[in-house]
Amino acid sequence: MKYALPLCLAPLALGACQSVPYPSSASFRETLDRHVAAIQSRDYQGIVDTITTGDTLTLIFPNGERYDTREQFLAFHREWFADPAWVMVLEPVRVWEGRDYGYALYRTSYDPDGAGPTPGRPAYLSLGFQLEDGQWRLVHDQNTRIETATD
């Protein structure tokens, strides 16, 4: 009988030791929306605030060229955002969120000079976010040009 109470309390004590996910200050969808809005408004600081704080960030261009570092990603965006002419429209195709990784796929139309009315270059934009210290951060950005009439 003197061991009964400790045995009854043991599961409670073990349950208290389980790890609990670190709470996120912004949901995946909120971070995704902020990131996309930063692209469309050429908001460099908005991009900085939504990408990984680590050194590795993969950026793949429609022609297959690849950058692998956060600094390369930021240098590209500094230059790209300095051009006031381009227009990019993003249409969501699919969004998926897991425990520590989230993914979004957009169909994009990119007009490099904003002159219209000719249709922009269609592509898919794939964005991968990872949970880092309770914050969703972009770790993968891939652009794939759509070459066929049907997709």
PDB file of N, CA and C in Angstrom, residues 23-93:
ATOM      1  N   PRO A  23       5.892  27.238 -28.901  1.00  0.00           N
ATOM      2  CA  PRO A  23       4.791  27.954 -29.544  1.00  0.00           C
ATOM      3  C   PRO A  23       5.300  28.956 -30.592  1.00  0.00           C
ATOM      4  N   SER A  24       4.633  28.996 -31.700  1.00  0.00           N
ATOM      5  CA  SER A  24       4.998  29.914 -32.765  1.00  0.00           C
ATOM      6  C   SER A  24       4.337  31.268 -32.521  1.00  0.00           C
ATOM      7  N   SER A  25       5.095  32.327 -32.751  1.00  0.00           N
ATOM      8  CA  SER A  25       4.513  33.648 -32.565  1.00  0.00           C
ATOM      9  C   SER A  25       3.674  34.038 -33.774  1.00  0.00           C
ATOM     10  N   ALA A  26       3.903  33.435 -34.922  1.00  0.00           N
ATOM     11  CA  ALA A  26       3.081  33.667 -36.101  1.00  0.00           C
ATOM     12  C   ALA A  26       2.823  32.315 -36.754  1.00  0.00           C
ATOM     13  N   SER A  27       1.610  32.097 -37.174  1.00  0.00           N
ATOM     14  CA  SER A  27       1.288  30.822 -37.794  1.00  0.00           C
ATOM     15  C   SER A  27       1.988  30.701 -39.149  1.00  0.00           C
ATOM     16  N   PHE A  28       2.026  29.485 -39.649  1.00  0.00           N
ATOM     17  CA  PHE A  28       2.615  29.235 -40.953  1.00  0.00           C
ATOM     18  C   PHE A  28       1.934  30.095 -42.021  1.00  0.00           C
ATOM     19  N   ARG A  29       0.620  30.090 -42.039  1.00  0.00           N
ATOM     20  CA  ARG A  29      -0.119  30.841 -43.064  1.00  0.00           C
ATOM     21  C   ARG A  29       0.132  32.345 -42.946  1.00  0.00           C
ATOM     22  N   GLU A  30       0.235  32.847 -41.732  1.00  0.00           N
ATOM     23  CA  GLU A  30       0.532  34.277 -41.556  1.00  0.00           C
ATOM     24  C   GLU A  30       1.906  34.613 -42.125  1.00  0.00           C
ATOM     25  N   THR A  31       2.891  33.755 -41.831  1.00  0.00           N
ATOM     26  CA  THR A  31       4.245  33.982 -42.338  1.00  0.00           C
ATOM     27  C   THR A  31       4.275  33.866 -43.856  1.00  0.00           C
ATOM     28  N   LEU A  32       3.601  32.874 -44.391  1.00  0.00           N
ATOM     29  CA  LEU A  32       3.511  32.705 -45.844  1.00  0.00           C
ATOM     30  C   LEU A  32       2.896  33.951 -46.482  1.00  0.00           C
ATOM     31  N   ASP A  33       1.797  34.422 -45.935  1.00  0.00           N
ATOM     32  CA  ASP A  33       1.146  35.625 -46.470  1.00  0.00           C
ATOM     33  C   ASP A  33       2.069  36.847 -46.394  1.00  0.00           C
ATOM     34  N   ARG A  34       2.799  36.989 -45.296  1.00  0.00           N
ATOM     35  CA  ARG A  34       3.742  38.107 -45.158  1.00  0.00           C
ATOM     36  C   ARG A  34       4.845  38.015 -46.200  1.00  0.00           C
ATOM     37  N   HIS A  35       5.341  36.798 -46.430  1.00  0.00           N
ATOM     38  CA  HIS A  35       6.416  36.592 -47.408  1.00  0.00           C
ATOM     39  C   HIS A  35       5.944  36.950 -48.816  1.00  0.00           C
ATOM     40  N   VAL A  36       4.774  36.450 -49.203  1.00  0.00           N
ATOM     41  CA  VAL A  36       4.233  36.724 -50.538  1.00  0.00           C
ATOM     42  C   VAL A  36       3.948  38.215 -50.693  1.00  0.00           C
ATOM     43  N   ALA A  37       3.394  38.838 -49.673  1.00  0.00           N
ATOM     44  CA  ALA A  37       3.134  40.286 -49.733  1.00  0.00           C
ATOM     45  C   ALA A  37       4.441  41.062 -49.874  1.00  0.00           C
ATOM     46  N   ALA A  38       5.491  40.600 -49.213  1.00  0.00           N
ATOM     47  CA  ALA A  38       6.799  41.263 -49.313  1.00  0.00           C
ATOM     48  C   ALA A  38       7.342  41.171 -50.736  1.00  0.00           C
ATOM     49  N   ILE A  39       7.135  40.043 -51.397  1.00  0.00           N
ATOM     50  CA  ILE A  39       7.574  39.907 -52.793  1.00  0.00           C
ATOM     51  C   ILE A  39       6.812  40.906 -53.657  1.00  0.00           C
ATOM     52  N   GLN A  40       5.503  40.895 -53.547  1.00  0.00           N
ATOM     53  CA  GLN A  40       4.686  41.730 -54.432  1.00  0.00           C
ATOM     54  C   GLN A  40       4.865  43.228 -54.184  1.00  0.00           C
ATOM     55  N   SER A  41       5.251  43.602 -52.974  1.00  0.00           N
ATOM     56  CA  SER A  41       5.429  45.028 -52.676  1.00  0.00           C
ATOM     57  C   SER A  41       6.902  45.448 -52.670  1.00  0.00           C
ATOM     58  N   ARG A  42       7.792  44.504 -53.041  1.00  0.00           N
ATOM     59  CA  ARG A  42       9.230  44.780 -53.074  1.00  0.00           C
ATOM     60  C   ARG A  42       9.743  45.224 -51.696  1.00  0.00           C
ATOM     61  N   ASP A  43       9.235  44.586 -50.658  1.00  0.00           N
ATOM     62  CA  ASP A  43       9.571  44.915 -49.271  1.00  0.00           C
ATOM     63  C   ASP A  43      10.762  44.078 -48.823  1.00  0.00           C
ATOM     64  N   TYR A  44      11.953  44.631 -48.970  1.00  0.00           N
ATOM     65  CA  TYR A  44      13.172  43.892 -48.636  1.00  0.00           C
ATOM     66  C   TYR A  44      13.184  43.456 -47.170  1.00  0.00           C
ATOM     67  N   GLN A  45      12.846  44.346 -46.252  1.00  0.00           N
ATOM     68  CA  GLN A  45      12.855  43.978 -44.829  1.00  0.00           C
ATOM     69  C   GLN A  45      11.821  42.890 -44.546  1.00  0.00           C
ATOM     70  N   GLY A  46      10.707  42.930 -45.249  1.00  0.00           N
ATOM     71  CA  GLY A  46       9.703  41.877 -45.107  1.00  0.00           C
ATOM     72  C   GLY A  46      10.250  40.517 -45.507  1.00  0.00           C
ATOM     73  N   ILE A  47      11.088  40.497 -46.542  1.00  0.00           N
ATOM     74  CA  ILE A  47      11.742  39.251 -46.960  1.00  0.00           C
ATOM     75  C   ILE A  47      12.724  38.802 -45.884  1.00  0.00           C
ATOM     76  N   VAL A  48      13.543  39.710 -45.412  1.00  0.00           N
ATOM     77  CA  VAL A  48      14.525  39.383 -44.368  1.00  0.00           C
ATOM     78  C   VAL A  48      13.826  38.772 -43.158  1.00  0.00           C
ATOM     79  N   ASP A  49      12.675  39.308 -42.792  1.00  0.00           N
ATOM     80  CA  ASP A  49      11.952  38.856 -41.607  1.00  0.00           C
ATOM     81  C   ASP A  49      11.309  37.487 -41.755  1.00  0.00           C
ATOM     82  N   THR A  50      11.201  36.969 -42.979  1.00  0.00           N
ATOM     83  CA  THR A  50      10.518  35.694 -43.176  1.00  0.00           C
ATOM     84  C   THR A  50      11.430  34.569 -43.661  1.00  0.00           C
ATOM     85  N   ILE A  51      12.729  34.820 -43.795  1.00  0.00           N
ATOM     86  CA  ILE A  51      13.636  33.772 -44.274  1.00  0.00           C
ATOM     87  C   ILE A  51      14.469  33.220 -43.116  1.00  0.00           C
ATOM     88  N   THR A  52      15.098  32.094 -43.383  1.00  0.00           N
ATOM     89  CA  THR A  52      15.932  31.443 -42.380  1.00  0.00           C
ATOM     90  C   THR A  52      16.989  32.393 -41.817  1.00  0.00           C
ATOM     91  N   THR A  53      17.320  32.178 -40.580  1.00  0.00           N
ATOM     92  CA  THR A  53      18.423  32.932 -39.980  1.00  0.00           C
ATOM     93  C   THR A  53      19.729  32.171 -40.140  1.00  0.00           C
ATOM     94  N   GLY A  54      19.641  30.937 -40.628  1.00  0.00           N
ATOM     95  CA  GLY A  54      20.826  30.126 -40.872  1.00  0.00           C
ATOM     96  C   GLY A  54      21.504  30.528 -42.178  1.00  0.00           C
ATOM     97  N   ASP A  55      22.634  29.897 -42.454  1.00  0.00           N
ATOM     98  CA  ASP A  55      23.415  30.231 -43.644  1.00  0.00           C
ATOM     99  C   ASP A  55      22.877  29.596 -44.926  1.00  0.00           C
ATOM    100  N   THR A  56      22.132  28.483 -44.823  1.00  0.00           N
ATOM    101  CA  THR A  56      21.705  27.736 -45.998  1.00  0.00           C
ATOM    102  C   THR A  56      20.275  28.079 -46.379  1.00  0.00           C
ATOM    103  N   LEU A  57      20.117  28.530 -47.615  1.00  0.00           N
ATOM    104  CA  LEU A  57      18.788  28.811 -48.174  1.00  0.00           C
ATOM    105  C   LEU A  57      18.885  28.518 -49.667  1.00  0.00           C
ATOM    106  N   THR A  58      18.082  27.599 -50.150  1.00  0.00           N
ATOM    107  CA  THR A  58      18.139  27.204 -51.552  1.00  0.00           C
ATOM    108  C   THR A  58      17.178  28.058 -52.377  1.00  0.00           C
ATOM    109  N   LEU A  59      17.699  28.635 -53.448  1.00  0.00           N
ATOM    110  CA  LEU A  59      16.915  29.401 -54.410  1.00  0.00           C
ATOM    111  C   LEU A  59      17.235  28.838 -55.789  1.00  0.00           C
ATOM    112  N   ILE A  60      16.201  28.324 -56.476  1.00  0.00           N
ATOM    113  CA  ILE A  60      16.388  27.748 -57.808  1.00  0.00           C
ATOM    114  C   ILE A  60      15.590  28.580 -58.804  1.00  0.00           C
ATOM    115  N   PHE A  61      16.275  29.062 -59.826  1.00  0.00           N
ATOM    116  CA  PHE A  61      15.679  29.913 -60.847  1.00  0.00           C
ATOM    117  C   PHE A  61      15.060  29.074 -61.959  1.00  0.00           C
ATOM    118  N   PRO A  62      14.182  29.681 -62.776  1.00  0.00           N
ATOM    119  CA  PRO A  62      13.537  28.941 -63.864  1.00  0.00           C
ATOM    120  C   PRO A  62      14.506  28.297 -64.851  1.00  0.00           C
ATOM    121  N   ASN A  63      15.704  28.856 -65.003  1.00  0.00           N
ATOM    122  CA  ASN A  63      16.682  28.284 -65.937  1.00  0.00           C
ATOM    123  C   ASN A  63      17.539  27.192 -65.297  1.00  0.00           C
ATOM    124  N   GLY A  64      17.281  26.871 -64.034  1.00  0.00           N
ATOM    125  CA  GLY A  64      18.020  25.817 -63.344  1.00  0.00           C
ATOM    126  C   GLY A  64      19.182  26.309 -62.510  1.00  0.00           C
ATOM    127  N   GLU A  65      19.538  27.586 -62.643  1.00  0.00           N
ATOM    128  CA  GLU A  65      20.617  28.134 -61.809  1.00  0.00           C
ATOM    129  C   GLU A  65      20.192  28.049 -60.348  1.00  0.00           C
ATOM    130  N   ARG A  66      21.147  27.752 -59.480  1.00  0.00           N
ATOM    131  CA  ARG A  66      20.841  27.547 -58.065  1.00  0.00           C
ATOM    132  C   ARG A  66      21.767  28.358 -57.176  1.00  0.00           C
ATOM    133  N   TYR A  67      21.182  28.993 -56.183  1.00  0.00           N
ATOM    134  CA  TYR A  67      21.929  29.629 -55.102  1.00  0.00           C
ATOM    135  C   TYR A  67      21.682  28.798 -53.849  1.00  0.00           C
ATOM    136  N   ASP A  68      22.693  28.730 -52.994  1.00  0.00           N
ATOM    137  CA  ASP A  68      22.578  27.886 -51.800  1.00  0.00           C
ATOM    138  C   ASP A  68      22.730  28.620 -50.481  1.00  0.00           C
ATOM    139  N   THR A  69      22.932  29.924 -50.509  1.00  0.00           N
ATOM    140  CA  THR A  69      23.162  30.620 -49.244  1.00  0.00           C
ATOM    141  C   THR A  69      22.138  31.731 -49.023  1.00  0.00           C
ATOM    142  N   ARG A  70      21.958  32.047 -47.782  1.00  0.00           N
ATOM    143  CA  ARG A  70      21.076  33.143 -47.379  1.00  0.00           C
ATOM    144  C   ARG A  70      21.570  34.455 -47.987  1.00  0.00           C
ATOM    145  N   GLU A  71      22.877  34.664 -47.963  1.00  0.00           N
ATOM    146  CA  GLU A  71      23.435  35.912 -48.479  1.00  0.00           C
ATOM    147  C   GLU A  71      23.200  36.057 -49.979  1.00  0.00           C
ATOM    148  N   GLN A  72      23.331  34.965 -50.748  1.00  0.00           N
ATOM    149  CA  GLN A  72      23.042  35.018 -52.186  1.00  0.00           C
ATOM    150  C   GLN A  72      21.568  35.354 -52.420  1.00  0.00           C
ATOM    151  N   PHE A  73      20.694  34.736 -51.634  1.00  0.00           N
ATOM    152  CA  PHE A  73      19.259  34.985 -51.726  1.00  0.00           C
ATOM    153  C   PHE A  73      18.966  36.471 -51.488  1.00  0.00           C
ATOM    154  N   LEU A  74      19.559  37.017 -50.430  1.00  0.00           N
ATOM    155  CA  LEU A  74      19.325  38.421 -50.093  1.00  0.00           C
ATOM    156  C   LEU A  74      19.909  39.364 -51.147  1.00  0.00           C
ATOM    157  N   ALA A  75      21.090  39.056 -51.665  1.00  0.00           N
ATOM    158  CA  ALA A  75      21.698  39.898 -52.699  1.00  0.00           C
ATOM    159  C   ALA A  75      20.817  39.921 -53.951  1.00  0.00           C
ATOM    160  N   PHE A  76      20.293  38.761 -54.331  1.00  0.00           N
ATOM    161  CA  PHE A  76      19.395  38.709 -55.487  1.00  0.00           C
ATOM    162  C   PHE A  76      18.163  39.584 -55.248  1.00  0.00           C
ATOM    163  N   HIS A  77      17.554  39.464 -54.076  1.00  0.00           N
ATOM    164  CA  HIS A  77      16.335  40.225 -53.792  1.00  0.00           C
ATOM    165  C   HIS A  77      16.599  41.733 -53.685  1.00  0.00           C
ATOM    166  N   ARG A  78      17.744  42.118 -53.163  1.00  0.00           N
ATOM    167  CA  ARG A  78      18.087  43.549 -53.139  1.00  0.00           C
ATOM    168  C   ARG A  78      18.083  44.112 -54.557  1.00  0.00           C
ATOM    169  N   GLU A  79      18.725  43.409 -55.463  1.00  0.00           N
ATOM    170  CA  GLU A  79      18.811  43.861 -56.852  1.00  0.00           C
ATOM    171  C   GLU A  79      17.446  43.804 -57.547  1.00  0.00           C
ATOM    172  N   TRP A  80      16.726  42.695 -57.370  1.00  0.00           N
ATOM    173  CA  TRP A  80      15.432  42.507 -58.022  1.00  0.00           C
ATOM    174  C   TRP A  80      14.424  43.562 -57.557  1.00  0.00           C
ATOM    175  N   PHE A  81      14.398  43.815 -56.252  1.00  0.00           N
ATOM    176  CA  PHE A  81      13.446  44.784 -55.705  1.00  0.00           C
ATOM    177  C   PHE A  81      13.781  46.222 -56.101  1.00  0.00           C
ATOM    178  N   ALA A  82      15.005  46.482 -56.509  1.00  0.00           N
ATOM    179  CA  ALA A  82      15.389  47.828 -56.938  1.00  0.00           C
ATOM    180  C   ALA A  82      14.783  48.182 -58.295  1.00  0.00           C
ATOM    181  N   ASP A  83      14.365  47.173 -59.041  1.00  0.00           N
ATOM    182  CA  ASP A  83      13.739  47.399 -60.352  1.00  0.00           C
ATOM    183  C   ASP A  83      12.246  47.660 -60.131  1.00  0.00           C
ATOM    184  N   PRO A  84      11.765  48.868 -60.417  1.00  0.00           N
ATOM    185  CA  PRO A  84      10.363  49.203 -60.153  1.00  0.00           C
ATOM    186  C   PRO A  84       9.384  48.743 -61.234  1.00  0.00           C
ATOM    187  N   ALA A  85       9.876  48.156 -62.327  1.00  0.00           N
ATOM    188  CA  ALA A  85       9.008  47.887 -63.483  1.00  0.00           C
ATOM    189  C   ALA A  85       8.239  46.569 -63.416  1.00  0.00           C
ATOM    190  N   TRP A  86       8.817  45.527 -62.878  1.00  0.00           N
ATOM    191  CA  TRP A  86       8.215  44.198 -63.002  1.00  0.00           C
ATOM    192  C   TRP A  86       6.904  44.072 -62.218  1.00  0.00           C
ATOM    193  N   VAL A  87       6.087  43.156 -62.711  1.00  0.00           N
ATOM    194  CA  VAL A  87       4.822  42.814 -62.064  1.00  0.00           C
ATOM    195  C   VAL A  87       4.757  41.298 -61.969  1.00  0.00           C
ATOM    196  N   MET A  88       4.391  40.802 -60.803  1.00  0.00           N
ATOM    197  CA  MET A  88       4.267  39.357 -60.614  1.00  0.00           C
ATOM    198  C   MET A  88       2.941  39.076 -59.919  1.00  0.00           C
ATOM    199  N   VAL A  89       2.146  38.213 -60.538  1.00  0.00           N
ATOM    200  CA  VAL A  89       0.867  37.803 -59.981  1.00  0.00           C
ATOM    201  C   VAL A  89       1.020  36.368 -59.487  1.00  0.00           C
ATOM    202  N   LEU A  90       0.565  36.101 -58.266  1.00  0.00           N
ATOM    203  CA  LEU A  90       0.657  34.766 -57.680  1.00  0.00           C
ATOM    204  C   LEU A  90      -0.742  34.230 -57.391  1.00  0.00           C
ATOM    205  N   GLU A  91      -1.016  33.024 -57.878  1.00  0.00           N
ATOM    206  CA  GLU A  91      -2.285  32.356 -57.615  1.00  0.00           C
ATOM    207  C   GLU A  91      -1.994  31.081 -56.826  1.00  0.00           C
ATOM    208  N   PRO A  92      -2.547  30.937 -55.622  1.00  0.00           N
ATOM    209  CA  PRO A  92      -2.268  29.731 -54.833  1.00  0.00           C
ATOM    210  C   PRO A  92      -2.808  28.479 -55.523  1.00  0.00           C
ATOM    211  N   VAL A  93      -1.996  27.424 -55.486  1.00  0.00           N
ATOM    212  CA  VAL A  93      -2.383  26.126 -56.030  1.00  0.00           C
ATOM    213  C   VAL A  93      -2.585  25.137 -54.882  1.00  0.00           C
TER     214      VAL A  93
END
